[in-house]
PDB file of C-alpha atoms in Angstrom:
ATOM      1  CA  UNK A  21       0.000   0.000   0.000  1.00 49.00           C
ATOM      2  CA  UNK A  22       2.890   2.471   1.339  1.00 53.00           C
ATOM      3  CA  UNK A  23       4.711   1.770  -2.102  1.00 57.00           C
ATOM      4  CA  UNK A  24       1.573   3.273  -4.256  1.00 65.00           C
ATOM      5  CA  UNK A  25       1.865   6.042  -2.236  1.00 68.00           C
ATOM      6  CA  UNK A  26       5.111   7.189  -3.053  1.00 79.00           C
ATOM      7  CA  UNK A  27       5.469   7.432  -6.766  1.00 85.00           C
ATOM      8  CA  UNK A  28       8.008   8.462  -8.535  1.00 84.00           C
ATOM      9  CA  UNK A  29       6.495  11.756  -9.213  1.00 89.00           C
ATOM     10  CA  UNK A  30       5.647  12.241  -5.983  1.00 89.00           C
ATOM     11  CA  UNK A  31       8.704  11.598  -4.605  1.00 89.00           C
ATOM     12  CA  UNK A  32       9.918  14.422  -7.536  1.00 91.00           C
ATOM     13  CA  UNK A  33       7.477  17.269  -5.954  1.00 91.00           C
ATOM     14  CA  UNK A  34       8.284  16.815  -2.815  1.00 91.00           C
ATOM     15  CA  UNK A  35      12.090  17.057  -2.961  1.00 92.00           C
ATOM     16  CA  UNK A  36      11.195  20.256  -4.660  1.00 93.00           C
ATOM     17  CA  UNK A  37       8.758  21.262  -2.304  1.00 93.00           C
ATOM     18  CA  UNK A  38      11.292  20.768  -0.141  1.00 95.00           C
ATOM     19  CA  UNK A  39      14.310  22.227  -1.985  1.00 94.00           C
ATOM     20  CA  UNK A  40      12.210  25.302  -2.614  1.00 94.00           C
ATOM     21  CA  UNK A  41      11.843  25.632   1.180  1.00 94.00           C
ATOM     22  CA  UNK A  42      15.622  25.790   2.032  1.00 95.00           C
ATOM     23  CA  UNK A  43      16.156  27.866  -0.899  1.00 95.00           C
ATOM     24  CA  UNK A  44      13.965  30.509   0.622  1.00 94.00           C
ATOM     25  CA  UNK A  45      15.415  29.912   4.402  1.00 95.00           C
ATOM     26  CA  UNK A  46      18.761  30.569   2.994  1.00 94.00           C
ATOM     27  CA  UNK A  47      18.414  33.582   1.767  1.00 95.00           C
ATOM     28  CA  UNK A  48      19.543  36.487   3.483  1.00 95.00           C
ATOM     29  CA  UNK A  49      17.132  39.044   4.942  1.00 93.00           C
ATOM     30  CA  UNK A  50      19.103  42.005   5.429  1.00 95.00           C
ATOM     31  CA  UNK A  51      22.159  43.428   4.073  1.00 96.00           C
ATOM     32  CA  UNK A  52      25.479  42.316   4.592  1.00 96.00           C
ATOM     33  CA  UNK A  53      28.227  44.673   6.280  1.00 95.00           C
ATOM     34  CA  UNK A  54      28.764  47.474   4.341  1.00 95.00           C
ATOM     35  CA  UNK A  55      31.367  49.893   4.386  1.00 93.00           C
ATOM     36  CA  UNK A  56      31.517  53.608   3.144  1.00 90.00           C
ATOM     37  CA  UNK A  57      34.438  52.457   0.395  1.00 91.00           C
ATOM     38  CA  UNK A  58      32.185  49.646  -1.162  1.00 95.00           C
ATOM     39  CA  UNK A  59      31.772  48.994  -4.429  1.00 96.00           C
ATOM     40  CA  UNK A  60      27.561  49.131  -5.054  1.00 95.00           C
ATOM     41  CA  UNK A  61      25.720  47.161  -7.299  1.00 96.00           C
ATOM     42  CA  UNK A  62      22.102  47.519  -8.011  1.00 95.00           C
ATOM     43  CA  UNK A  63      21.289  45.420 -10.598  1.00 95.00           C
ATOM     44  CA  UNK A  64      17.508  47.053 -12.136  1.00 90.00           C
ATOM     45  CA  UNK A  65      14.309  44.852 -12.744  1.00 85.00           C
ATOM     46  CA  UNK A  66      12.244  45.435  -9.890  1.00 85.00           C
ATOM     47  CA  UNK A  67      10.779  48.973  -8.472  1.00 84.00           C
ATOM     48  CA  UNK A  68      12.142  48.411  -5.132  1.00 87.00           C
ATOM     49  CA  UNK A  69      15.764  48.336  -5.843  1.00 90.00           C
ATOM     50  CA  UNK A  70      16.454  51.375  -7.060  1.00 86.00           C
ATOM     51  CA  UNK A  71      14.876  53.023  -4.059  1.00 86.00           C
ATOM     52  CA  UNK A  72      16.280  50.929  -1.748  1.00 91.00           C
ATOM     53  CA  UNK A  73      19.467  51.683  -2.611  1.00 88.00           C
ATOM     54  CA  UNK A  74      19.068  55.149  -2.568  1.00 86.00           C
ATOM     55  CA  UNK A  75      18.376  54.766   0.942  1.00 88.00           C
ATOM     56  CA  UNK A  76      21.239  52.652   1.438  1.00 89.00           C
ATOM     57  CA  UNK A  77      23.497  55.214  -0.001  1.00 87.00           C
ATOM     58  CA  UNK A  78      22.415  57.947   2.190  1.00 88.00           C
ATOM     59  CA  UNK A  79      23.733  55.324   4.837  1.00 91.00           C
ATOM     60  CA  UNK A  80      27.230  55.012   2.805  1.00 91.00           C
ATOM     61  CA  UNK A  81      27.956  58.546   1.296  1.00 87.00           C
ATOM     62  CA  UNK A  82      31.340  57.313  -0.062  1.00 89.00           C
ATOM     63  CA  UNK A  83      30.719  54.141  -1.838  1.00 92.00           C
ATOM     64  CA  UNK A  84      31.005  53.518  -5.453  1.00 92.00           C
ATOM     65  CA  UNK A  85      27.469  53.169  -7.198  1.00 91.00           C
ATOM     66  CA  UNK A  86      27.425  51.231 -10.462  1.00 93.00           C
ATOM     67  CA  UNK A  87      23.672  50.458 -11.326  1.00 92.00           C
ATOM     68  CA  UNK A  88      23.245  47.277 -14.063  1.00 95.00           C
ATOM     69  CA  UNK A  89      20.646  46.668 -16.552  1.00 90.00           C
ATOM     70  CA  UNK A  90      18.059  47.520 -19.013  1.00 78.00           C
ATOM     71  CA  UNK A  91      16.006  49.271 -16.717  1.00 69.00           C
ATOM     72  CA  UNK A  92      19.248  51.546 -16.063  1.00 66.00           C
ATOM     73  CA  UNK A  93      18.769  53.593 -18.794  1.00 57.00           C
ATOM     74  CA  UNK A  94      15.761  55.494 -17.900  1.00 53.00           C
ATOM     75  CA  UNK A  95      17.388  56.977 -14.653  1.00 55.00           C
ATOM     76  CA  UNK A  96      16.723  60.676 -14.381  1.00 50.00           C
ATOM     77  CA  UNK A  97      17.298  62.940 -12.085  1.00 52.00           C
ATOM     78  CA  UNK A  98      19.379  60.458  -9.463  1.00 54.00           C
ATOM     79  CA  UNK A  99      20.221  62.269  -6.448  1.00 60.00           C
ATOM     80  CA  UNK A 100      23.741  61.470  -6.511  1.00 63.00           C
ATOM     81  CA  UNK A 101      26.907  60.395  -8.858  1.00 74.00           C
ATOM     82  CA  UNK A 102      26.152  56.797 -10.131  1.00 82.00           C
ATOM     83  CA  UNK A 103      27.747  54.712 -13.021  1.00 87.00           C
ATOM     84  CA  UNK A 104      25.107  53.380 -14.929  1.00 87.00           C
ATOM     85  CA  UNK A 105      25.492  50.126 -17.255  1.00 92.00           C
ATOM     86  CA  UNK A 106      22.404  49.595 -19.525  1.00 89.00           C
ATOM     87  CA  UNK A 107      23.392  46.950 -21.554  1.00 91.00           C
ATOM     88  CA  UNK A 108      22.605  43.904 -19.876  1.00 93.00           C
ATOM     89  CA  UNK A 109      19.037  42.283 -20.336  1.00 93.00           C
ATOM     90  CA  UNK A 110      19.198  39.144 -17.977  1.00 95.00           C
ATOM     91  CA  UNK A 111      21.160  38.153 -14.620  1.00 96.00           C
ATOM     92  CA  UNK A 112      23.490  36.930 -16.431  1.00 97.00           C
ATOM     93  CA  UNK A 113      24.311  39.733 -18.799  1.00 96.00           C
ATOM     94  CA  UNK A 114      24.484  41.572 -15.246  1.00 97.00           C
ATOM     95  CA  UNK A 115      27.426  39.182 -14.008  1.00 98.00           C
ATOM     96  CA  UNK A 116      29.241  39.669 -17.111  1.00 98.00           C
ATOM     97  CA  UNK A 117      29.058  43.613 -16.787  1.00 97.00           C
ATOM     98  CA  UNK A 118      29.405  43.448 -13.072  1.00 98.00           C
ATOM     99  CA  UNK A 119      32.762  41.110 -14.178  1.00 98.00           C
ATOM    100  CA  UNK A 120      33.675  43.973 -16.525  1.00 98.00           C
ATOM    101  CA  UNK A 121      33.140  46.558 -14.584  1.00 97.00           C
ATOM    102  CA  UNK A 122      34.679  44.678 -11.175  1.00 98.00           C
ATOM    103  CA  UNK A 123      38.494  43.278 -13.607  1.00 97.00           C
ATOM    104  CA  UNK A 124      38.977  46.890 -14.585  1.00 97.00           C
ATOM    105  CA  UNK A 125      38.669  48.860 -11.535  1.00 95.00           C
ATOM    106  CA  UNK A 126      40.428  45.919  -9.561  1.00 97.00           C
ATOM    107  CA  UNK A 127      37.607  45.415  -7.148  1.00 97.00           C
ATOM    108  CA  UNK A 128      38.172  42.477  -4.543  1.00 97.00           C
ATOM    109  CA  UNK A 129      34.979  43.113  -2.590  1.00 98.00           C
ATOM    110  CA  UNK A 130      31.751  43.895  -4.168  1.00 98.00           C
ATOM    111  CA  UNK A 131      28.086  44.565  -2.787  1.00 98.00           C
ATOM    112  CA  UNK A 132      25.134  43.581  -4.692  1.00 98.00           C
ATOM    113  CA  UNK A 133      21.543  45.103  -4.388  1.00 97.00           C
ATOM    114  CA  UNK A 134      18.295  43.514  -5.688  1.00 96.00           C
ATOM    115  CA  UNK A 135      15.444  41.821  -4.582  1.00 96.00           C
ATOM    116  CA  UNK A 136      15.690  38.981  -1.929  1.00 96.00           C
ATOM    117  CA  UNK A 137      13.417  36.435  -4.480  1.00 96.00           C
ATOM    118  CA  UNK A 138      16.697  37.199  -6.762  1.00 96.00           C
ATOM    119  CA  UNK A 139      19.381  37.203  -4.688  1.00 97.00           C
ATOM    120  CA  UNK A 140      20.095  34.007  -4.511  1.00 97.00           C
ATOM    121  CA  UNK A 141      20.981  33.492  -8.139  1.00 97.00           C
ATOM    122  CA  UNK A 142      22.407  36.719  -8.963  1.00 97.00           C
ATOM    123  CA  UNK A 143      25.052  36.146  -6.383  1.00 97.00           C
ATOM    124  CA  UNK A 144      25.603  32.425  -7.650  1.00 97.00           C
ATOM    125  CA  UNK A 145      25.996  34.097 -11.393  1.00 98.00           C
ATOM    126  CA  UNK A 146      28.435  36.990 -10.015  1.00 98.00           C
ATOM    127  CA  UNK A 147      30.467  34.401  -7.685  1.00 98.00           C
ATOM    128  CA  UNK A 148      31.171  31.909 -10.966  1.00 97.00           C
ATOM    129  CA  UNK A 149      32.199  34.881 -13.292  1.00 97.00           C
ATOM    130  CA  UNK A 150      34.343  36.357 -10.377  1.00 98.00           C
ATOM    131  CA  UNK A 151      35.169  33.586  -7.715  1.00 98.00           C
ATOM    132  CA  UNK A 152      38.260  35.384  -6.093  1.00 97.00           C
ATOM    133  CA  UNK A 153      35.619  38.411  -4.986  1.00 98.00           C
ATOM    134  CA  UNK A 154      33.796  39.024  -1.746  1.00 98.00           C
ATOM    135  CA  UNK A 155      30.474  39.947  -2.717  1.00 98.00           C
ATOM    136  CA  UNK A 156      28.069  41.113  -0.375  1.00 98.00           C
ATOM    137  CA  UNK A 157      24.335  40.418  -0.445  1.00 98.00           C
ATOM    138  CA  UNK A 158      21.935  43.172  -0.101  1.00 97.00           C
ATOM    139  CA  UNK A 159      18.183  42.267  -0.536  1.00 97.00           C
ATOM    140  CA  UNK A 160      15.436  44.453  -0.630  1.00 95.00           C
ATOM    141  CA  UNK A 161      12.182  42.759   0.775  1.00 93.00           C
ATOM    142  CA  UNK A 162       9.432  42.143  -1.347  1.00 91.00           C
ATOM    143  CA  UNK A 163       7.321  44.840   0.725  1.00 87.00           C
ATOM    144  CA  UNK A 164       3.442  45.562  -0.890  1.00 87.00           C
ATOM    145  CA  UNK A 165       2.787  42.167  -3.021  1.00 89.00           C
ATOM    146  CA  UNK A 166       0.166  40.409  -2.216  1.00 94.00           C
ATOM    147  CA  UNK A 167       0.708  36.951  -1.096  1.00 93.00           C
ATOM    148  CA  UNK A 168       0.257  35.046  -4.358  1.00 95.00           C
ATOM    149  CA  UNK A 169       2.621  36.769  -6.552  1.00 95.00           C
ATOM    150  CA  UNK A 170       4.958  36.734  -3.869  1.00 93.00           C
ATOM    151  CA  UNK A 171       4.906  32.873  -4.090  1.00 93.00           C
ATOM    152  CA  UNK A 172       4.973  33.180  -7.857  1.00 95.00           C
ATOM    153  CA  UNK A 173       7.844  35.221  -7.847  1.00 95.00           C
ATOM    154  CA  UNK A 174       9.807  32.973  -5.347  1.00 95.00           C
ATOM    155  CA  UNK A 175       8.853  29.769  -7.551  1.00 95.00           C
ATOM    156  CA  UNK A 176      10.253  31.260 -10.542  1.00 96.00           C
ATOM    157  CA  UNK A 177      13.096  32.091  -9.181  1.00 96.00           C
ATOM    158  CA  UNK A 178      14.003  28.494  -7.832  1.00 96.00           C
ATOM    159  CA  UNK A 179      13.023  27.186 -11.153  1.00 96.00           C
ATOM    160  CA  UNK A 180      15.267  29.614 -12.313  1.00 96.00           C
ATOM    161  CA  UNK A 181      18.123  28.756  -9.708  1.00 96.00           C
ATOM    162  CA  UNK A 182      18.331  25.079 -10.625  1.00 95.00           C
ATOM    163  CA  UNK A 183      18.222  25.771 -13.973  1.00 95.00           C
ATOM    164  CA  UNK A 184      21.386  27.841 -13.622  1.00 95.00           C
ATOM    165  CA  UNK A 185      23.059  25.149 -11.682  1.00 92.00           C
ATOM    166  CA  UNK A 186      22.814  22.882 -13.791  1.00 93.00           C
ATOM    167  CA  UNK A 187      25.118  25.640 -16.412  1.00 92.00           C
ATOM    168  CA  UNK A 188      21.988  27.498 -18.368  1.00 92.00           C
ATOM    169  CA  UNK A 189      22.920  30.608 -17.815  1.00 91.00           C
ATOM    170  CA  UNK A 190      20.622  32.414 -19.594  1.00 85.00           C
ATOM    171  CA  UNK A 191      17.185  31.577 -18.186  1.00 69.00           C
TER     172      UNK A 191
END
């Protein structure tokens, strides 16, 4: 009886029931330490992380601000000095510029700012393009979403997390 229980696809969604449960619970909550010399990140794709970082920089007046990605390019008006990379179009692309941007000014320690659904895997994707660099994890909360897209968003982004593991980078 026990054995028609446990099918092979059951056995499936539950290990990724499961997996998607420690993937959240290992995420960080809050920010790393920063220091006022850091190196910045925001990588764009979300309306909280541009403002969060704003408000992190008020915190840090003499870090380095490098903002990656598409959504980059419609900045106006920033408060403050900020290099601003609007090349990239996926996580990925981001790593690569981040990689750029990290070789050339000889950074050893960066920070990186997005949301904490994304965190996980942008940090993955920076750490394999630049695996002798601290990076720093910064995630803004996922404040104001109602409870099912919330879920939606996490889901996607462990699909999106295993896919990268197993070296799809572009997903």
């Amino acid at each position: 009886m026990l054995h028609k229980v446990i099918t092979p696809s059951f056995l499936l969604a539950s290990l990724f029931v499961i997996g998607g449960m420690y993937f959240k619970s290992t995420t960080p909550r809050q920010c790393g330490a920063i220091t006022d010399y850091d190196s910045i990140f925001v990588l764009t794709g979300d309306e909280r992380r541009i403002p969060f970082a704003i408000k992190k920089m008020r915190e840090f007046p003499h870090a380095d601000l490098y903002i990656i990605g598409a959504g980059a390019s419609g900045l106006l008006n920033f408060e403050r000095h900020a290099i601003i990379e609007s090349g990239s179009k996926s996580t990925y692309q981001n790593a690569l510029a981040i990689k750029k941007i990290a070789t050339e000014q000889n950074l050893n320690r960066i920070v990186i700012i997005t949301t904490e659904d994304h965190i996980n895997r942008s940090k993955y994707l920076i750490q394999s393009e630049l695996p002798a660099t601290e990076i720093i994890a910064c995630p803004a909360a996922l404040i104001g979403m109602p409870p099912a897209k919330r879920l939606e968003r996490w889901a996607t982004e462990y699909i999106k997390y295993i896919v990268t593991m197993f070296g799809i980078k572009e997903s």
